[in-house]
PDB file of C-alpha atoms in Angstrom:
ATOM      1  CA  MET A 291       0.692  -1.858   5.280  1.00 55.00           C
ATOM      2  CA  ASP A 292      -0.941  -3.051   2.065  1.00 70.00           C
ATOM      3  CA  ARG A 293       1.625  -3.328  -0.722  1.00 82.00           C
ATOM      4  CA  PRO A 294       0.303  -4.292  -4.141  1.00 86.00           C
ATOM      5  CA  PHE A 295       3.849  -4.970  -5.419  1.00 89.00           C
ATOM      6  CA  ALA A 296       5.994  -7.758  -3.964  1.00 88.00           C
ATOM      7  CA  TYR A 297       8.768  -6.109  -2.003  1.00 90.00           C
ATOM      8  CA  SER A 298      11.341  -7.788   0.186  1.00 90.00           C
ATOM      9  CA  ASN A 299      14.886  -7.083   1.317  1.00 92.00           C
ATOM     10  CA  LYS A 300      16.059  -8.499  -2.022  1.00 92.00           C
ATOM     11  CA  GLU A 301      14.302  -5.733  -3.984  1.00 93.00           C
ATOM     12  CA  PHE A 302      15.446  -3.078  -1.511  1.00 94.00           C
ATOM     13  CA  GLU A 303      19.073  -4.198  -1.813  1.00 94.00           C
ATOM     14  CA  ALA A 304      18.846  -4.151  -5.617  1.00 94.00           C
ATOM     15  CA  VAL A 305      17.564  -0.572  -5.495  1.00 95.00           C
ATOM     16  CA  ARG A 306      20.278   0.431  -3.014  1.00 93.00           C
ATOM     17  CA  GLN A 307      22.954  -1.039  -5.248  1.00 92.00           C
ATOM     18  CA  LYS A 308      21.576   0.751  -8.306  1.00 93.00           C
ATOM     19  CA  ILE A 309      21.294   4.219  -6.726  1.00 92.00           C
ATOM     20  CA  ARG A 310      24.780   3.879  -5.272  1.00 91.00           C
ATOM     21  CA  GLN A 311      26.159   2.893  -8.659  1.00 90.00           C
ATOM     22  CA  LEU A 312      24.520   5.906 -10.314  1.00 90.00           C
ATOM     23  CA  THR A 313      25.027   8.604  -7.686  1.00 89.00           C
ATOM     24  CA  GLY A 314      27.195   7.322  -4.845  1.00 86.00           C
ATOM     25  CA  ILE A 315      24.260   7.744  -2.446  1.00 86.00           C
ATOM     26  CA  ASN A 316      24.267   5.145   0.317  1.00 87.00           C
ATOM     27  CA  LEU A 317      20.648   4.531   1.372  1.00 89.00           C
ATOM     28  CA  ALA A 318      20.276   3.648   5.045  1.00 87.00           C
ATOM     29  CA  ASP A 319      18.434   0.509   6.181  1.00 90.00           C
ATOM     30  CA  SER A 320      15.669   2.765   7.473  1.00 89.00           C
ATOM     31  CA  LYS A 321      14.866   3.967   3.939  1.00 90.00           C
ATOM     32  CA  ASP A 322      13.186   0.734   2.809  1.00 91.00           C
ATOM     33  CA  SER A 323       9.638   2.096   3.195  1.00 92.00           C
ATOM     34  CA  MET A 324      10.577   5.357   1.466  1.00 90.00           C
ATOM     35  CA  VAL A 325      11.990   3.395  -1.472  1.00 92.00           C
ATOM     36  CA  TYR A 326       8.810   1.369  -1.829  1.00 94.00           C
ATOM     37  CA  SER A 327       6.551   4.424  -1.565  1.00 92.00           C
ATOM     38  CA  ARG A 328       8.422   6.493  -4.128  1.00 90.00           C
ATOM     39  CA  LEU A 329       9.255   3.802  -6.669  1.00 94.00           C
ATOM     40  CA  SER A 330       5.828   2.158  -6.582  1.00 93.00           C
ATOM     41  CA  ARG A 331       4.557   5.380  -8.211  1.00 91.00           C
ATOM     42  CA  ARG A 332       6.961   4.789 -11.092  1.00 93.00           C
ATOM     43  CA  LEU A 333       5.825   1.167 -11.384  1.00 93.00           C
ATOM     44  CA  ARG A 334       2.190   2.294 -11.652  1.00 93.00           C
ATOM     45  CA  ALA A 335       3.034   5.073 -14.121  1.00 92.00           C
ATOM     46  CA  LEU A 336       4.897   2.656 -16.393  1.00 93.00           C
ATOM     47  CA  GLY A 337       2.541  -0.303 -15.967  1.00 94.00           C
ATOM     48  CA  HIS A 338       5.141  -2.633 -14.449  1.00 93.00           C
ATOM     49  CA  GLN A 339       3.974  -5.561 -12.342  1.00 92.00           C
ATOM     50  CA  SER A 340       7.015  -5.973 -10.096  1.00 93.00           C
ATOM     51  CA  PHE A 341      10.180  -4.301  -8.877  1.00 94.00           C
ATOM     52  CA  GLN A 342      12.243  -6.866 -10.753  1.00 92.00           C
ATOM     53  CA  GLN A 343      10.492  -5.893 -13.975  1.00 94.00           C
ATOM     54  CA  TYR A 344      11.064  -2.201 -13.270  1.00 95.00           C
ATOM     55  CA  LEU A 345      14.762  -2.653 -12.469  1.00 93.00           C
ATOM     56  CA  ALA A 346      15.267  -4.675 -15.648  1.00 93.00           C
ATOM     57  CA  PHE A 347      13.584  -1.862 -17.586  1.00 95.00           C
ATOM     58  CA  LEU A 348      15.823   0.660 -15.835  1.00 93.00           C
ATOM     59  CA  ASP A 349      18.916  -1.168 -17.079  1.00 90.00           C
ATOM     60  CA  THR A 350      17.832  -0.739 -20.685  1.00 90.00           C
ATOM     61  CA  ASN A 351      16.176   2.695 -20.589  1.00 90.00           C
ATOM     62  CA  LYS A 352      18.435   5.678 -19.941  1.00 85.00           C
ATOM     63  CA  ALA A 353      15.532   8.134 -19.833  1.00 87.00           C
ATOM     64  CA  GLU A 354      14.079   6.344 -16.804  1.00 93.00           C
ATOM     65  CA  THR A 355      17.377   6.759 -14.941  1.00 92.00           C
ATOM     66  CA  GLU A 356      16.580  10.429 -14.337  1.00 87.00           C
ATOM     67  CA  HIS A 357      13.144   9.586 -12.898  1.00 90.00           C
ATOM     68  CA  PHE A 358      14.742   6.923 -10.686  1.00 92.00           C
ATOM     69  CA  ILE A 359      17.317   9.360  -9.296  1.00 89.00           C
ATOM     70  CA  ASN A 360      14.724  12.115  -8.843  1.00 85.00           C
ATOM     71  CA  ALA A 361      12.477   9.733  -6.924  1.00 88.00           C
ATOM     72  CA  LEU A 362      15.159   8.694  -4.443  1.00 87.00           C
ATOM     73  CA  THR A 363      16.984  11.949  -3.740  1.00 82.00           C
ATOM     74  CA  THR A 364      16.019  13.930  -0.663  1.00 73.00           C
ATOM     75  CA  ASN A 365      15.307  17.653  -0.920  1.00 71.00           C
ATOM     76  CA  LEU A 366      14.964  19.341   2.453  1.00 70.00           C
ATOM     77  CA  THR A 367      15.685  23.055   2.370  1.00 83.00           C
ATOM     78  CA  SER A 368      14.451  26.526   3.294  1.00 90.00           C
ATOM     79  CA  PHE A 369      15.508  30.145   2.923  1.00 96.00           C
ATOM     80  CA  PHE A 370      18.504  31.057   5.105  1.00 96.00           C
ATOM     81  CA  ARG A 371      18.642  27.592   6.651  1.00 93.00           C
ATOM     82  CA  GLU A 372      21.555  27.459   9.135  1.00 93.00           C
ATOM     83  CA  ALA A 373      21.583  31.260   9.205  1.00 95.00           C
ATOM     84  CA  HIS A 374      25.092  31.550  10.697  1.00 95.00           C
ATOM     85  CA  HIS A 375      26.543  30.535   7.318  1.00 97.00           C
ATOM     86  CA  PHE A 376      24.958  33.530   5.636  1.00 97.00           C
ATOM     87  CA  ASP A 377      26.241  35.818   8.388  1.00 97.00           C
ATOM     88  CA  ALA A 378      29.716  34.385   7.734  1.00 97.00           C
ATOM     89  CA  LEU A 379      29.224  34.891   3.993  1.00 98.00           C
ATOM     90  CA  ALA A 380      28.272  38.551   4.548  1.00 97.00           C
ATOM     91  CA  SER A 381      31.454  39.040   6.603  1.00 97.00           C
ATOM     92  CA  PHE A 382      33.533  37.370   3.891  1.00 96.00           C
ATOM     93  CA  LEU A 383      32.050  39.683   1.269  1.00 97.00           C
ATOM     94  CA  GLU A 384      32.894  42.758   3.370  1.00 96.00           C
ATOM     95  CA  THR A 385      36.592  41.860   3.307  1.00 95.00           C
ATOM     96  CA  HIS A 386      36.630  40.617  -0.314  1.00 96.00           C
ATOM     97  CA  PRO A 387      35.352  43.384  -2.606  1.00 95.00           C
ATOM     98  CA  GLU A 388      36.924  41.751  -5.665  1.00 96.00           C
ATOM     99  CA  SER A 389      35.126  39.546  -8.205  1.00 97.00           C
ATOM    100  CA  LEU A 390      34.104  36.240  -6.648  1.00 98.00           C
ATOM    101  CA  THR A 391      32.602  32.888  -7.612  1.00 98.00           C
ATOM    102  CA  ILE A 392      30.288  30.970  -5.277  1.00 98.00           C
ATOM    103  CA  TRP A 393      29.067  27.452  -6.063  1.00 98.00           C
ATOM    104  CA  CYS A 394      26.011  25.983  -4.351  1.00 98.00           C
ATOM    105  CA  ALA A 395      26.553  22.294  -5.110  1.00 97.00           C
ATOM    106  CA  ALA A 396      23.166  20.990  -3.933  1.00 93.00           C
ATOM    107  CA  SER A 397      20.666  23.682  -4.827  1.00 95.00           C
ATOM    108  CA  SER A 398      17.506  21.580  -4.470  1.00 93.00           C
ATOM    109  CA  SER A 399      14.461  23.782  -5.187  1.00 94.00           C
ATOM    110  CA  GLY A 400      16.488  26.993  -5.054  1.00 97.00           C
ATOM    111  CA  GLU A 401      16.056  28.392  -1.548  1.00 97.00           C
ATOM    112  CA  GLU A 402      19.756  28.075  -0.719  1.00 97.00           C
ATOM    113  CA  PRO A 403      21.220  29.726  -3.835  1.00 98.00           C
ATOM    114  CA  TYR A 404      18.616  32.496  -3.665  1.00 98.00           C
ATOM    115  CA  SER A 405      19.588  33.051  -0.020  1.00 98.00           C
ATOM    116  CA  ILE A 406      23.187  33.348  -1.212  1.00 98.00           C
ATOM    117  CA  ALA A 407      22.089  35.783  -3.926  1.00 98.00           C
ATOM    118  CA  MET A 408      20.130  37.909  -1.426  1.00 98.00           C
ATOM    119  CA  THR A 409      23.144  38.029   0.879  1.00 98.00           C
ATOM    120  CA  CYS A 410      25.366  39.116  -2.015  1.00 98.00           C
ATOM    121  CA  ALA A 411      22.930  41.837  -3.085  1.00 97.00           C
ATOM    122  CA  GLU A 412      22.702  43.159   0.466  1.00 97.00           C
ATOM    123  CA  ALA A 413      26.472  43.078   1.005  1.00 96.00           C
ATOM    124  CA  ARG A 414      27.228  44.779  -2.309  1.00 96.00           C
ATOM    125  CA  GLY A 415      24.312  47.208  -1.994  1.00 95.00           C
ATOM    126  CA  SER A 416      22.997  46.288  -5.430  1.00 95.00           C
ATOM    127  CA  LEU A 417      21.502  43.444  -7.444  1.00 94.00           C
ATOM    128  CA  LYS A 418      24.206  44.162 -10.012  1.00 92.00           C
ATOM    129  CA  HIS A 419      27.509  43.047  -8.556  1.00 93.00           C
ATOM    130  CA  ASN A 420      30.733  41.255  -9.373  1.00 95.00           C
ATOM    131  CA  ILE A 421      29.793  37.875  -7.890  1.00 97.00           C
ATOM    132  CA  THR A 422      29.096  34.799 -10.011  1.00 98.00           C
ATOM    133  CA  ILE A 423      26.652  32.413  -8.340  1.00 98.00           C
ATOM    134  CA  LEU A 424      26.542  28.841  -9.662  1.00 98.00           C
ATOM    135  CA  ALA A 425      23.906  26.387  -8.448  1.00 98.00           C
ATOM    136  CA  SER A 426      23.717  22.693  -9.305  1.00 98.00           C
ATOM    137  CA  ASP A 427      21.714  19.641  -8.324  1.00 96.00           C
ATOM    138  CA  ILE A 428      21.311  16.082  -9.536  1.00 93.00           C
ATOM    139  CA  ASP A 429      17.494  16.291  -9.492  1.00 92.00           C
ATOM    140  CA  SER A 430      16.146  17.759 -12.743  1.00 92.00           C
ATOM    141  CA  LYS A 431      12.679  18.418 -11.297  1.00 92.00           C
ATOM    142  CA  MET A 432      14.151  20.410  -8.423  1.00 93.00           C
ATOM    143  CA  LEU A 433      16.211  22.430 -10.896  1.00 96.00           C
ATOM    144  CA  ASP A 434      13.051  23.300 -12.840  1.00 96.00           C
ATOM    145  CA  ARG A 435      11.422  24.538  -9.640  1.00 95.00           C
ATOM    146  CA  ALA A 436      14.537  26.474  -8.673  1.00 97.00           C
ATOM    147  CA  THR A 437      14.780  28.167 -12.049  1.00 97.00           C
ATOM    148  CA  ALA A 438      11.111  29.209 -11.865  1.00 96.00           C
ATOM    149  CA  GLY A 439      11.665  30.682  -8.402  1.00 97.00           C
ATOM    150  CA  VAL A 440       8.036  30.312  -7.266  1.00 97.00           C
ATOM    151  CA  TYR A 441       7.339  29.447  -3.623  1.00 96.00           C
ATOM    152  CA  PRO A 442       4.350  29.165  -1.286  1.00 95.00           C
ATOM    153  CA  LEU A 443       3.663  32.506   0.352  1.00 94.00           C
ATOM    154  CA  ALA A 444       3.759  30.870   3.781  1.00 91.00           C
ATOM    155  CA  GLN A 445       7.379  29.897   3.158  1.00 93.00           C
ATOM    156  CA  VAL A 446       8.420  33.361   1.964  1.00 95.00           C
ATOM    157  CA  GLU A 447       6.629  35.098   4.854  1.00 93.00           C
ATOM    158  CA  LYS A 448       9.219  33.643   7.229  1.00 91.00           C
ATOM    159  CA  LEU A 449      11.664  36.182   5.747  1.00 96.00           C
ATOM    160  CA  SER A 450      11.931  39.761   6.997  1.00 95.00           C
ATOM    161  CA  LEU A 451       9.535  42.315   5.527  1.00 96.00           C
ATOM    162  CA  ALA A 452      12.477  44.149   3.948  1.00 96.00           C
ATOM    163  CA  ARG A 453      13.628  41.025   2.104  1.00 97.00           C
ATOM    164  CA  ARG A 454      10.116  40.146   0.970  1.00 96.00           C
ATOM    165  CA  LYS A 455       9.639  43.616  -0.475  1.00 96.00           C
ATOM    166  CA  GLN A 456      13.055  43.775  -2.139  1.00 97.00           C
ATOM    167  CA  PHE A 457      13.371  40.286  -3.555  1.00 98.00           C
ATOM    168  CA  PHE A 458       9.874  38.865  -4.196  1.00 97.00           C
ATOM    169  CA  HIS A 459       6.681  39.622  -6.093  1.00 96.00           C
ATOM    170  CA  LYS A 460       3.469  38.502  -4.400  1.00 93.00           C
ATOM    171  CA  GLY A 461       1.162  36.504  -6.645  1.00 91.00           C
ATOM    172  CA  LYS A 462      -2.319  37.745  -7.482  1.00 90.00           C
ATOM    173  CA  GLY A 463      -5.416  36.144  -9.005  1.00 91.00           C
ATOM    174  CA  ALA A 464      -4.586  32.611 -10.110  1.00 88.00           C
ATOM    175  CA  ASN A 465      -1.160  32.982  -8.452  1.00 90.00           C
ATOM    176  CA  ALA A 466      -2.536  34.044  -5.062  1.00 91.00           C
ATOM    177  CA  GLY A 467      -0.840  32.251  -2.192  1.00 93.00           C
ATOM    178  CA  GLN A 468       2.493  32.218  -4.012  1.00 96.00           C
ATOM    179  CA  ALA A 469       5.466  34.535  -4.370  1.00 97.00           C
ATOM    180  CA  ARG A 470       8.119  34.665  -7.070  1.00 97.00           C
ATOM    181  CA  VAL A 471      11.736  35.694  -6.858  1.00 97.00           C
ATOM    182  CA  ILE A 472      12.235  38.941  -8.787  1.00 98.00           C
ATOM    183  CA  PRO A 473      13.825  38.527 -12.249  1.00 97.00           C
ATOM    184  CA  GLU A 474      17.049  40.338 -11.290  1.00 97.00           C
ATOM    185  CA  LEU A 475      17.704  37.843  -8.508  1.00 97.00           C
ATOM    186  CA  ARG A 476      16.718  34.814 -10.624  1.00 97.00           C
ATOM    187  CA  HIS A 477      19.098  35.933 -13.353  1.00 96.00           C
ATOM    188  CA  ALA A 478      21.901  36.313 -10.819  1.00 97.00           C
ATOM    189  CA  VAL A 479      22.002  32.516 -10.336  1.00 98.00           C
ATOM    190  CA  ARG A 480      23.055  30.029 -13.024  1.00 98.00           C
ATOM    191  CA  PHE A 481      21.396  26.640 -12.474  1.00 98.00           C
ATOM    192  CA  PHE A 482      22.662  23.406 -14.037  1.00 98.00           C
ATOM    193  CA  GLN A 483      22.528  19.664 -13.474  1.00 97.00           C
ATOM    194  CA  GLN A 484      25.534  18.011 -11.830  1.00 97.00           C
ATOM    195  CA  ASN A 485      26.083  14.515 -10.493  1.00 95.00           C
ATOM    196  CA  LEU A 486      28.827  14.907  -7.876  1.00 95.00           C
ATOM    197  CA  LEU A 487      29.941  11.318  -8.480  1.00 92.00           C
ATOM    198  CA  HIS A 488      30.863  12.049 -12.095  1.00 92.00           C
ATOM    199  CA  ASN A 489      34.503  12.700 -12.971  1.00 88.00           C
ATOM    200  CA  HIS A 490      33.690  15.838 -14.943  1.00 92.00           C
ATOM    201  CA  TYR A 491      32.378  18.898 -13.120  1.00 96.00           C
ATOM    202  CA  LYS A 492      30.812  21.794 -15.012  1.00 97.00           C
ATOM    203  CA  VAL A 493      32.619  24.202 -12.705  1.00 98.00           C
ATOM    204  CA  LYS A 494      36.041  25.684 -13.426  1.00 97.00           C
ATOM    205  CA  ALA A 495      38.806  25.970 -10.853  1.00 97.00           C
ATOM    206  CA  GLY A 496      39.036  29.280  -9.040  1.00 97.00           C
ATOM    207  CA  VAL A 497      35.926  29.072  -6.870  1.00 98.00           C
ATOM    208  CA  ASP A 498      35.970  31.234  -3.730  1.00 98.00           C
ATOM    209  CA  ILE A 499      33.231  29.503  -1.728  1.00 98.00           C
ATOM    210  CA  ILE A 500      31.486  26.143  -2.090  1.00 98.00           C
ATOM    211  CA  PHE A 501      28.216  25.549  -0.265  1.00 98.00           C
ATOM    212  CA  CYS A 502      27.657  21.786  -0.026  1.00 97.00           C
ATOM    213  CA  ARG A 503      25.528  21.354   3.061  1.00 95.00           C
ATOM    214  CA  ASN A 504      24.056  18.118   4.395  1.00 89.00           C
ATOM    215  CA  VAL A 505      24.982  16.256   1.217  1.00 91.00           C
ATOM    216  CA  MET A 506      27.997  14.168   2.233  1.00 92.00           C
ATOM    217  CA  ILE A 507      25.904  12.395   4.871  1.00 88.00           C
ATOM    218  CA  TYR A 508      24.375  10.378   2.013  1.00 88.00           C
ATOM    219  CA  PHE A 509      27.771   8.959   0.957  1.00 91.00           C
ATOM    220  CA  ASP A 510      30.008   6.454   2.714  1.00 91.00           C
ATOM    221  CA  LYS A 511      33.420   7.689   3.875  1.00 91.00           C
ATOM    222  CA  PRO A 512      35.458   6.472   0.867  1.00 93.00           C
ATOM    223  CA  THR A 513      32.989   8.156  -1.518  1.00 93.00           C
ATOM    224  CA  GLN A 514      33.078  11.327   0.602  1.00 94.00           C
ATOM    225  CA  GLU A 515      36.834  11.481   0.182  1.00 95.00           C
ATOM    226  CA  VAL A 516      36.678  10.964  -3.582  1.00 95.00           C
ATOM    227  CA  ILE A 517      34.087  13.714  -4.055  1.00 95.00           C
ATOM    228  CA  LEU A 518      35.694  16.155  -1.620  1.00 96.00           C
ATOM    229  CA  LYS A 519      39.080  15.829  -3.314  1.00 96.00           C
ATOM    230  CA  ARG A 520      37.480  16.864  -6.619  1.00 96.00           C
ATOM    231  CA  MET A 521      35.535  19.728  -5.063  1.00 97.00           C
ATOM    232  CA  LEU A 522      38.370  21.102  -2.947  1.00 97.00           C
ATOM    233  CA  ALA A 523      40.649  21.106  -6.006  1.00 97.00           C
ATOM    234  CA  LEU A 524      38.334  23.754  -7.488  1.00 97.00           C
ATOM    235  CA  LEU A 525      38.745  26.157  -4.566  1.00 97.00           C
ATOM    236  CA  LYS A 526      41.172  29.061  -4.543  1.00 96.00           C
ATOM    237  CA  PRO A 527      43.811  29.087  -1.794  1.00 92.00           C
ATOM    238  CA  ASN A 528      42.045  30.137   1.433  1.00 91.00           C
ATOM    239  CA  GLY A 529      38.659  29.510  -0.213  1.00 96.00           C
ATOM    240  CA  TRP A 530      35.813  28.200   1.913  1.00 97.00           C
ATOM    241  CA  TYR A 531      33.975  24.892   1.875  1.00 98.00           C
ATOM    242  CA  ILE A 532      30.724  25.246   3.834  1.00 97.00           C
ATOM    243  CA  ALA A 533      29.219  22.004   5.142  1.00 96.00           C
ATOM    244  CA  GLY A 534      26.007  21.202   7.015  1.00 92.00           C
ATOM    245  CA  HIS A 535      25.452  20.929  10.757  1.00 88.00           C
ATOM    246  CA  SER A 536      25.086  17.150  10.544  1.00 84.00           C
ATOM    247  CA  GLU A 537      28.424  16.571   8.800  1.00 91.00           C
ATOM    248  CA  ASN A 538      31.789  15.809  10.393  1.00 87.00           C
ATOM    249  CA  PHE A 539      35.023  15.526   8.437  1.00 91.00           C
ATOM    250  CA  SER A 540      37.472  14.673  11.219  1.00 89.00           C
ATOM    251  CA  HIS A 541      38.456  11.603   9.174  1.00 89.00           C
ATOM    252  CA  LEU A 542      39.528  13.917   6.342  1.00 93.00           C
ATOM    253  CA  ALA A 543      41.872  16.188   8.314  1.00 93.00           C
ATOM    254  CA  HIS A 544      44.531  15.573   5.654  1.00 94.00           C
ATOM    255  CA  LEU A 545      42.284  17.361   3.116  1.00 95.00           C
ATOM    256  CA  MET A 546      40.588  20.167   5.024  1.00 95.00           C
ATOM    257  CA  ARG A 547      40.824  22.069   8.294  1.00 94.00           C
ATOM    258  CA  PRO A 548      37.936  23.576  10.262  1.00 94.00           C
ATOM    259  CA  MET A 549      37.926  27.343  10.636  1.00 91.00           C
ATOM    260  CA  GLY A 550      34.505  28.014  12.065  1.00 82.00           C
ATOM    261  CA  LYS A 551      31.075  26.540  12.500  1.00 87.00           C
ATOM    262  CA  THR A 552      31.157  23.826   9.777  1.00 94.00           C
ATOM    263  CA  ILE A 553      33.323  26.027   7.537  1.00 96.00           C
ATOM    264  CA  TYR A 554      36.544  24.531   6.196  1.00 96.00           C
ATOM    265  CA  GLN A 555      39.612  25.455   4.185  1.00 95.00           C
ATOM    266  CA  VAL A 556      41.926  23.269   2.120  1.00 92.00           C
ATOM    267  CA  VAL A 557      44.971  22.005   4.007  1.00 87.00           C
TER     268      VAL A 557
END
């Protein structure tokens, strides 16, 4: 593959060290080509001649840090992904009619928190309910997309007809081929930026359910424990922590116990 910028294991290791320092993310050896592809765009945009020059610039320019993190974070999501979690959520809501708080800790482009919001609206029988839905992500660009709530029509058409009619407006004219989440559902979710590695979380204790799916796989085990301790401390007694299908926390049995298909409670 033709690479106009010099790139060896030395540059890859420097990038890995930097992203881990900033976010706790542990990039696998297999991510070396992804790193080159994504960061070379930043080098071109900024006019840098080498990765060393870019990394030196990164150390002295805080604004570029956000672009660096955005470039290297992975955002794979869809509406009602791992559908059994939303079935479990609906059952939880049936037995908990009181006011609740749900935090989606890796909201990406918004499909997951909007799936949570749709489930809440269906379970409560109204778009106006007593459930607070918080949604955070480290990637500022993804948060902008999530807040806008605009998606390709092909993606939305995978939902049932009833959900499409109730929760989306189909674009026309210049917006043909797209659909937008209705305002009532968009306003039901509060989006904000959150780095899970930071000591301070913008979420208060007393959360009923945390969705944090397929996120911990990007951290090594010691970092997983640090982050999970902070997150679990925010849950109410008997609250739920919902993980992804690819995550296993058997090494953290002293913190959390399984109670279903990748659903946990605090020990």
